[in-house]
mmCIF file of C-alpha atoms in Angstrom:
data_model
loop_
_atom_site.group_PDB
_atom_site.id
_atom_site.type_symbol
_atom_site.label_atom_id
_atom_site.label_comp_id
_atom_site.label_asym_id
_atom_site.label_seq_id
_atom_site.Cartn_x
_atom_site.Cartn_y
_atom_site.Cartn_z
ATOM 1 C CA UNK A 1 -59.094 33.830 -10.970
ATOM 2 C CA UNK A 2 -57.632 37.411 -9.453
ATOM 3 C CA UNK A 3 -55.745 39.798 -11.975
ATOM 4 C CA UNK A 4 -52.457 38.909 -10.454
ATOM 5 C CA UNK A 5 -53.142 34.806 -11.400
ATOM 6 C CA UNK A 6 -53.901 36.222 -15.487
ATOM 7 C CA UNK A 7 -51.323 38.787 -15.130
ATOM 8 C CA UNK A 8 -48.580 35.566 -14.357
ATOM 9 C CA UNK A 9 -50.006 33.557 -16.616
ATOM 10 C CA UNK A 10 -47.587 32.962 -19.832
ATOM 11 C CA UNK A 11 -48.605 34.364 -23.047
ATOM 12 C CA UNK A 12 -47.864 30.961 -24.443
ATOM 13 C CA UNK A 13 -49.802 27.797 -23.411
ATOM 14 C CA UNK A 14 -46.682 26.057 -24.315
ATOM 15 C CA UNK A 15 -44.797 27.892 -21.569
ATOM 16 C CA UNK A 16 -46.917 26.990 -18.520
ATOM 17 C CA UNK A 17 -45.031 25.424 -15.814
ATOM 18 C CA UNK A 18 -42.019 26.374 -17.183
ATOM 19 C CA UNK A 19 -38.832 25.891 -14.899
ATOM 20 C CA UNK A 20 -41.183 24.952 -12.204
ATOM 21 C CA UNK A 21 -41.016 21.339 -11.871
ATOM 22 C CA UNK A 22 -38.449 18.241 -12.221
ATOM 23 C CA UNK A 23 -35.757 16.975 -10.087
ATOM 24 C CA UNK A 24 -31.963 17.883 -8.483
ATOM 25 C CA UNK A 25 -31.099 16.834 -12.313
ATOM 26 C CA UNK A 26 -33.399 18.285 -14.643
ATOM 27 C CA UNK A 27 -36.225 20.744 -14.763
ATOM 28 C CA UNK A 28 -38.258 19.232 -16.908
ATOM 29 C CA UNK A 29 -42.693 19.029 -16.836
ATOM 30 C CA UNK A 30 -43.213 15.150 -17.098
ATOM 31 C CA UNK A 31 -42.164 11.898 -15.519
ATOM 32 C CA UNK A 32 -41.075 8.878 -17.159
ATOM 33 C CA UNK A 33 -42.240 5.060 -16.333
ATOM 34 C CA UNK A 34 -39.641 2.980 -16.151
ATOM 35 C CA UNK A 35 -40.217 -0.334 -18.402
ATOM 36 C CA UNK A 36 -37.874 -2.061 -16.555
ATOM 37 C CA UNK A 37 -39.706 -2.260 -13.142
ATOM 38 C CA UNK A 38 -42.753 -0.303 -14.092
ATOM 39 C CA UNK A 39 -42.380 2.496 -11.777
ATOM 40 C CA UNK A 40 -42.789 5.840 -12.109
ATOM 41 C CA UNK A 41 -39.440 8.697 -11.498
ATOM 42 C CA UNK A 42 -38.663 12.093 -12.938
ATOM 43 C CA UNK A 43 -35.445 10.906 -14.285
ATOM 44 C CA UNK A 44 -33.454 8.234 -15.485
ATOM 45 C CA UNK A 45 -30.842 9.527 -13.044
ATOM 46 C CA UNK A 46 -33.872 9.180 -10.412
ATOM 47 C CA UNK A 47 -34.648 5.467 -10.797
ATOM 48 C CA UNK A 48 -30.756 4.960 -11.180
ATOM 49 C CA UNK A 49 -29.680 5.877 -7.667
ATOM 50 C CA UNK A 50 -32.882 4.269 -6.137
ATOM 51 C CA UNK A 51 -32.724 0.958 -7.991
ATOM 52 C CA UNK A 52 -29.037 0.522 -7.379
ATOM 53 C CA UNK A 53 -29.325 1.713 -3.017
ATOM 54 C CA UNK A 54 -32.063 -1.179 -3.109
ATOM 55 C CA UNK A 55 -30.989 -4.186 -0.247
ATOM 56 C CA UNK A 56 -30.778 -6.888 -2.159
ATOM 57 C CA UNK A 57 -28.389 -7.025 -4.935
ATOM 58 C CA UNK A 58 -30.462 -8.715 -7.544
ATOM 59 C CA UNK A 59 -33.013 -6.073 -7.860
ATOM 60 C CA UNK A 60 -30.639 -3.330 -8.454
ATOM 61 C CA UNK A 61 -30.087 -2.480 -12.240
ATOM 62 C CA UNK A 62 -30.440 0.952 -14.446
ATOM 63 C CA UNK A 63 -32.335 2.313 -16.795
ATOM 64 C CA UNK A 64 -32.314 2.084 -20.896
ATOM 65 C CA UNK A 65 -33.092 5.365 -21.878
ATOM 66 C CA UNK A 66 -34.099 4.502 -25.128
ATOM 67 C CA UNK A 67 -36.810 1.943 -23.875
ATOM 68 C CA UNK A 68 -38.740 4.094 -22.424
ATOM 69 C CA UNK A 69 -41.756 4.082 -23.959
ATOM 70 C CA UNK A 70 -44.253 6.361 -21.774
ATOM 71 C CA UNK A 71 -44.114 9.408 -19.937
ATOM 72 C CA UNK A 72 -46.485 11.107 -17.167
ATOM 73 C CA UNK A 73 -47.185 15.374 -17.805
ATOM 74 C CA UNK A 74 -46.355 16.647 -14.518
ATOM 75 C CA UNK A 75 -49.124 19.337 -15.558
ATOM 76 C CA UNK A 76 -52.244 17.786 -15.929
ATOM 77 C CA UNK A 77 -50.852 14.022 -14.985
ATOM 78 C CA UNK A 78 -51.709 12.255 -18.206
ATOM 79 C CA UNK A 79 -49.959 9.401 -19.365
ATOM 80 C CA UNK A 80 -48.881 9.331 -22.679
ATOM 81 C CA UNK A 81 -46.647 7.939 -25.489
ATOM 82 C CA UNK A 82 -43.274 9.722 -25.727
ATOM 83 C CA UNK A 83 -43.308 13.269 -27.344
ATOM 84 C CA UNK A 84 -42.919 16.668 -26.485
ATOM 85 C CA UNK A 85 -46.087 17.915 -26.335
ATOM 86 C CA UNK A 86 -48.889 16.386 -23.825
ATOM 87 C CA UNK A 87 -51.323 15.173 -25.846
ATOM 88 C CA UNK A 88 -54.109 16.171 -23.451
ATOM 89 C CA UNK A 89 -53.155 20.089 -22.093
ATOM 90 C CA UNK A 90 -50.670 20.466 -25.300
ATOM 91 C CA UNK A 91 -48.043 22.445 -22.833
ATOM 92 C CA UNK A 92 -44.724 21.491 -23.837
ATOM 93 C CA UNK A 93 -43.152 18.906 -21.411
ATOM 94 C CA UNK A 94 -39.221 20.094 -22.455
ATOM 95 C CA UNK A 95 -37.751 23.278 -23.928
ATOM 96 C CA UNK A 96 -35.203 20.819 -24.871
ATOM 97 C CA UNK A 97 -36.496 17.444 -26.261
ATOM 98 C CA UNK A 98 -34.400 14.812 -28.082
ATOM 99 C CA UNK A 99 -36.859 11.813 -29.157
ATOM 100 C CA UNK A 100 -33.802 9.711 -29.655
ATOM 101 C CA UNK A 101 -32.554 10.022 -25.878
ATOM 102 C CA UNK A 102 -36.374 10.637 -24.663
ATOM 103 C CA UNK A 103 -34.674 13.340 -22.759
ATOM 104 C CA UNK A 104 -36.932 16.658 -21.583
ATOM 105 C CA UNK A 105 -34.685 19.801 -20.373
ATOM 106 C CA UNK A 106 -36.650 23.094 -19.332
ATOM 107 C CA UNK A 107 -33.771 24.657 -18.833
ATOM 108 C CA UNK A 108 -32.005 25.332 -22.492
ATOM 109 C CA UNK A 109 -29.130 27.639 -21.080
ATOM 110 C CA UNK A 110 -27.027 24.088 -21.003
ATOM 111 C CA UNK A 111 -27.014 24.350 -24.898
ATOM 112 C CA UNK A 112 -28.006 20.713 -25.202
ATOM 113 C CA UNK A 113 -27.114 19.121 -28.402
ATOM 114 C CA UNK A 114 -27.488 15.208 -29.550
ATOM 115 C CA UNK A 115 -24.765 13.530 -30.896
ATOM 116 C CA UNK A 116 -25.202 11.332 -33.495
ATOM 117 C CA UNK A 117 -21.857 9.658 -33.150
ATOM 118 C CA UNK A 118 -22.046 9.385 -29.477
ATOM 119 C CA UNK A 119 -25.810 8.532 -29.448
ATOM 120 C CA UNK A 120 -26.485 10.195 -26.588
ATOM 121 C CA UNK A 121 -27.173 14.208 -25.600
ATOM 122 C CA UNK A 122 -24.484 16.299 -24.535
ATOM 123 C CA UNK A 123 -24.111 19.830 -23.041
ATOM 124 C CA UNK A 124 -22.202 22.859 -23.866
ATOM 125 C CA UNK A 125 -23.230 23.670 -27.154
ATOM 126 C CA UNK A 126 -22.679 21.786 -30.626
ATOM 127 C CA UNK A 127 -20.274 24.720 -31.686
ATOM 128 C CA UNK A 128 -18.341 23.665 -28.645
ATOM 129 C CA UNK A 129 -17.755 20.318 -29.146
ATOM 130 C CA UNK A 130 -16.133 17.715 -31.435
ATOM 131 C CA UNK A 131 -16.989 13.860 -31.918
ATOM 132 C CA UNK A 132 -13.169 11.922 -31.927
ATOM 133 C CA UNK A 133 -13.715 8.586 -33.925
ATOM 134 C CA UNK A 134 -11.048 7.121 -32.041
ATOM 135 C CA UNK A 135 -11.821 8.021 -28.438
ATOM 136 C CA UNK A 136 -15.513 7.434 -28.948
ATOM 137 C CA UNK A 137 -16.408 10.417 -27.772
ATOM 138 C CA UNK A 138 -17.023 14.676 -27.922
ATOM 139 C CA UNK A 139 -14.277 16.754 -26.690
ATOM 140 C CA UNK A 140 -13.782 20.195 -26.298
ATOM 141 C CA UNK A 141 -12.860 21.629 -29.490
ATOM 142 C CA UNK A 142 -9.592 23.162 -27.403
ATOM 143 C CA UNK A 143 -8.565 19.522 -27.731
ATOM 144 C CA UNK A 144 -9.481 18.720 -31.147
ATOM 145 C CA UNK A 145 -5.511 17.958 -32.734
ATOM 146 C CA UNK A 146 -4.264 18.749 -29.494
ATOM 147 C CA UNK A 147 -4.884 15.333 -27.385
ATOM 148 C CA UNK A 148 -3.836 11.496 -27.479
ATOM 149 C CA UNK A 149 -6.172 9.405 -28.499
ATOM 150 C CA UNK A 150 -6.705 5.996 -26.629
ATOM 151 C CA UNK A 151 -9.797 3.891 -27.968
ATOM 152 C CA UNK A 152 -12.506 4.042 -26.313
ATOM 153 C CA UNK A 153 -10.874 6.250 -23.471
ATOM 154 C CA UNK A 154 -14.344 7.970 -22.273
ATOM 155 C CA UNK A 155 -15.728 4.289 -22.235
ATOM 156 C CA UNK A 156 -14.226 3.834 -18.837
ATOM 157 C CA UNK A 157 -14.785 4.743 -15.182
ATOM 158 C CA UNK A 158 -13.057 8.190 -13.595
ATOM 159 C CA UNK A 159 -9.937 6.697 -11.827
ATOM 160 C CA UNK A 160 -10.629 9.033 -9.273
ATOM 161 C CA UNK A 161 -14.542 8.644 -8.251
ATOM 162 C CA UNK A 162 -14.619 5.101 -10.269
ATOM 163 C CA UNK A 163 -18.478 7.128 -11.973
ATOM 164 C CA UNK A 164 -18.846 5.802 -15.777
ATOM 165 C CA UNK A 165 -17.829 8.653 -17.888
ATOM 166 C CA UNK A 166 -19.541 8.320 -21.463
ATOM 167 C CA UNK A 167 -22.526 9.275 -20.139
ATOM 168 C CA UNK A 168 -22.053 11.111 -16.848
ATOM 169 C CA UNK A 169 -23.758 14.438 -16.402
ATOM 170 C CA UNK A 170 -20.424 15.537 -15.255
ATOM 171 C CA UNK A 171 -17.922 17.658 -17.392
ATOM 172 C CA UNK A 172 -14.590 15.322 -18.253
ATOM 173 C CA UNK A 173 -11.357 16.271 -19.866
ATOM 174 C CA UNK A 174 -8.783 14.414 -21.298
ATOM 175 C CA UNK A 175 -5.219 14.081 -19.699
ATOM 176 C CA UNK A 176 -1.472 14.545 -21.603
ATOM 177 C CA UNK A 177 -1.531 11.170 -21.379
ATOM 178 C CA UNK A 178 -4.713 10.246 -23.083
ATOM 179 C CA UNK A 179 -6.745 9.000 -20.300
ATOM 180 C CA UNK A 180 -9.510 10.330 -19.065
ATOM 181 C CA UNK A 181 -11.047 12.017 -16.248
ATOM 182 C CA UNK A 182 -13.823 14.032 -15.028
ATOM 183 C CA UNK A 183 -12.459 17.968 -14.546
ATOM 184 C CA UNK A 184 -13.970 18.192 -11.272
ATOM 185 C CA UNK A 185 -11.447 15.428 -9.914
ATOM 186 C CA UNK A 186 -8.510 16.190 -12.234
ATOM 187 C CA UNK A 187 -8.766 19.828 -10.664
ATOM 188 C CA UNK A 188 -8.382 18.038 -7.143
ATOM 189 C CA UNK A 189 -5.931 16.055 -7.868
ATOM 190 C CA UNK A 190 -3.776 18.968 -8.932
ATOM 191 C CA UNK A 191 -4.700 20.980 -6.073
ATOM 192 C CA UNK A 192 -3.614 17.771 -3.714
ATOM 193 C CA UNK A 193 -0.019 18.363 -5.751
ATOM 194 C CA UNK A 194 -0.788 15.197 -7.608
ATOM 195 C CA UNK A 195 0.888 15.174 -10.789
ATOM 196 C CA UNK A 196 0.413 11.348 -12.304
ATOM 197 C CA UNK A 197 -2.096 10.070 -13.738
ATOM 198 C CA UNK A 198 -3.890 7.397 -11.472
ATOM 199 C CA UNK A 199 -3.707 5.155 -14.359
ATOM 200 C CA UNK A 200 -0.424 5.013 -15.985
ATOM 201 C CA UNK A 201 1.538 7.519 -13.535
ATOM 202 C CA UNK A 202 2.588 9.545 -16.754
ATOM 203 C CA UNK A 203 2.493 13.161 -15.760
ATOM 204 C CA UNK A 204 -0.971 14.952 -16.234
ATOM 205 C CA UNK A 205 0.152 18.109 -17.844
ATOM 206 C CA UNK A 206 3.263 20.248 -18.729
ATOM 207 C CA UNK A 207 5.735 20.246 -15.664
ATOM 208 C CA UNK A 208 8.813 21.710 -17.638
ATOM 209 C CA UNK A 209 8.476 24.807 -14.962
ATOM 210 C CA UNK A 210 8.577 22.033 -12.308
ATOM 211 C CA UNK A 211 11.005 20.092 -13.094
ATOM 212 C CA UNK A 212 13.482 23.284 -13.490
ATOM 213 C CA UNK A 213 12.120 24.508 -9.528
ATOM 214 C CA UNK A 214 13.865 20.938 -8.854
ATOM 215 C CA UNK A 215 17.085 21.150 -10.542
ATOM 216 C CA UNK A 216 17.852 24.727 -8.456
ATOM 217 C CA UNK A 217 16.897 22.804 -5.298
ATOM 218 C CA UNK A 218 18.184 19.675 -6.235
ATOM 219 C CA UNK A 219 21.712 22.167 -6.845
ATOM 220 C CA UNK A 220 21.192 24.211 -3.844
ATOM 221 C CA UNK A 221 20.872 20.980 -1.229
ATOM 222 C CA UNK A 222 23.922 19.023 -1.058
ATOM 223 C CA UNK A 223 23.636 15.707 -0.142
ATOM 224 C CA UNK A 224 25.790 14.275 2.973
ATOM 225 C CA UNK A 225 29.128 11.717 1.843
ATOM 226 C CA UNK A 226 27.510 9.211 2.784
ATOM 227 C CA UNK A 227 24.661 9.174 0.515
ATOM 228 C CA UNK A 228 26.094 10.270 -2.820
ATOM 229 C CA UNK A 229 25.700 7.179 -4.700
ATOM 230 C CA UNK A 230 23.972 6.454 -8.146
ATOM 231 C CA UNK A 231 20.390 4.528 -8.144
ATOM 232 C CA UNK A 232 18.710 2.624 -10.902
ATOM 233 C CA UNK A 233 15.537 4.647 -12.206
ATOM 234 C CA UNK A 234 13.049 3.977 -14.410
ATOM 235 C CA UNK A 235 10.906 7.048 -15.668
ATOM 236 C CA UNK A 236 7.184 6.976 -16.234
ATOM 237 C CA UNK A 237 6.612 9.845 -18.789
ATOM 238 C CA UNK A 238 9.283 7.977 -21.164
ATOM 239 C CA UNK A 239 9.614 4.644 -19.541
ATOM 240 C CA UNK A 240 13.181 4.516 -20.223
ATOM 241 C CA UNK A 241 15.725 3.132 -17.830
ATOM 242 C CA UNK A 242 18.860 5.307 -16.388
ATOM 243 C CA UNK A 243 21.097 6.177 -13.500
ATOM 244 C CA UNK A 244 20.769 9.007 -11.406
ATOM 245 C CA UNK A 245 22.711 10.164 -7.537
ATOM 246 C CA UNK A 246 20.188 9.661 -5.110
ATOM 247 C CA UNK A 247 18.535 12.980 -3.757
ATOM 248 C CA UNK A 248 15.956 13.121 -1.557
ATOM 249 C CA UNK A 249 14.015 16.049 -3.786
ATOM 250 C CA UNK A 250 13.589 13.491 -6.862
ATOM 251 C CA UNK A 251 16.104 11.868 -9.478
ATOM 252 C CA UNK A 252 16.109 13.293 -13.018
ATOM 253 C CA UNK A 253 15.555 11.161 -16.421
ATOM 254 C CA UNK A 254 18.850 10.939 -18.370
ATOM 255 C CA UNK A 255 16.411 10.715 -21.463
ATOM 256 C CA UNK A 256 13.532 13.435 -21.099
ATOM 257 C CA UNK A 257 14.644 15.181 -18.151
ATOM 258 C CA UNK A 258 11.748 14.332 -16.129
ATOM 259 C CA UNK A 259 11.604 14.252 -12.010
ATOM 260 C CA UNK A 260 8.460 11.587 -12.217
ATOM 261 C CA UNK A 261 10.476 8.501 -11.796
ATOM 262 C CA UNK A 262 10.733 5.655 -9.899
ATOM 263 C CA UNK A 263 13.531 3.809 -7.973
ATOM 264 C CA UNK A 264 14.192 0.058 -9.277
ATOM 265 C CA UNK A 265 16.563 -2.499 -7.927
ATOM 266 C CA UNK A 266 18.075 -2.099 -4.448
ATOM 267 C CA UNK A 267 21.763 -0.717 -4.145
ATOM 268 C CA UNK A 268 24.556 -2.953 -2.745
ATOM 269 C CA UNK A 269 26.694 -1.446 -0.256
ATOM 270 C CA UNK A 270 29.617 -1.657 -2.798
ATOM 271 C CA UNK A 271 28.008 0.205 -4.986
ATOM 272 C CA UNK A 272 27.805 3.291 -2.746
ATOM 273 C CA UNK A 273 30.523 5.857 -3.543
ATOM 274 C CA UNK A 274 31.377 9.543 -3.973
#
């Protein structure tokens, strides 16, 4: 062995192979066998998105996280009961280990935390979060007296990428209406100048400033004679029923004063009048 191999060789025997193996999910220094099938992956995320690209439908199926039973040190290739030390080279096979989860992280600037509620691991650290009782879920604590509560509302799939949110590896947020979404696709649905929810089509988020851009232009654009006439609306943030003159830059909630309505009924000529 050269000076340069002892020179990069960690102090602590727990520490070698740190950071340098895993997968496009984890870093992490072991492999897990699936009992499902048998076989052998890095991840549960792994054996997820081969077993469910498989041909035929019947094979495809996912991962319990908390069967897993064995795991394979990507140091010295033992197999092994779950823990987080290999019993055979004693490095450590996670910085992060939760035995409930039999989840290995190497890479501890995620501030993983279990959840007890939840019963799974989470991200962000503890400090960070909050477990609602209602929603069934952690939140950030931004949102903690400050969201709607819907049971259950994380046990659902995005509305925008249709991924199952309890336990996706991606960051969600919950919507003015209560529903919820991950952040990555609420973000692109506001930059697409989407403002309902996919879901119930209340609005996502405050759109006070909004609505008052439309009343100057709604003011500032006369309609011609012929189509000042009143339409039937019904509004989605309040779901109350009104009338409104028909504009083509929106038509404004009697009740809340909201633009995000929608046109009901269908307007008899007779009806139409200055």
């Amino acid at each position: 062995m050269s000076n340069d191999d002892v020179s990069s060789f960690p102090d602590n025997p727990l520490d070698v192979g740190k950071l340098l193996h895993g997968c496009n999910h984890y870093r992490r220094r072991c492999k897990i066998r699936a009992p499902c099938c048998n076989q052998i992956f890095t991840c549960r995320h792994c054996h997820n998105e081969y077993t469910n690209a498989l041909a035929t439908p019947k094979d495809r199926h996912e991962i319990v996280r908390y069967d897993i039973k064995q795991v394979i040190c990507a140091i010295c290739n033992t197999e092994q009961q779950v823990a987080q030390i290999c019993t055979n080279c004693g490095v450590k096979m996670g910085e992060y280990y939760c035995g409930i989860c039999k989840f290995y992280d190497d890479d501890i600037s995620k501030e993983q935390f279990h959840c007890n509620d939840c019963g799974i691991c989470r991200v962000g650290g503890v400090t960070n979060f909050f477990h609602c009782q209602k929603c069934g879920s952690c939140f950030d604590v931004k949102l903690r007296g400050n969201h709607t509560c819907i049971g259950n509302s994380m046990k659902n799939h995005c509305p925008i990428c249709y991924e199952f949110l309890f336990d996706s590896i991606k960051a969600a947020t919950i919507m003015v209406c209560g529903h919820a979404i991950h952040l990555d696709c609420y973000k692109e649905l506001i930059n697409q100048d989407q403002y309902r929810c996919p879901i119930c089509s209340k609005s996502v988020s405050a759109m006070s400033s909004t609505w008052q851009r439309l009343d100057q232009e709604i003011e500032a654009t006369v309609m011609p004679e012929e189509y000042r006439y009143e339409i039937s609306i019904l509004c989605n943030d309040c779901h109350n029923t009104s009338k409104a003159f028909f504009h083509i830059f929106g038509h404004k909630c009697s009740h809340c004063k909201s633009y995000n309505t929608r046109r009901i009924g269908t307007i008899d000529e007779s009806e139409r009048r200055t």
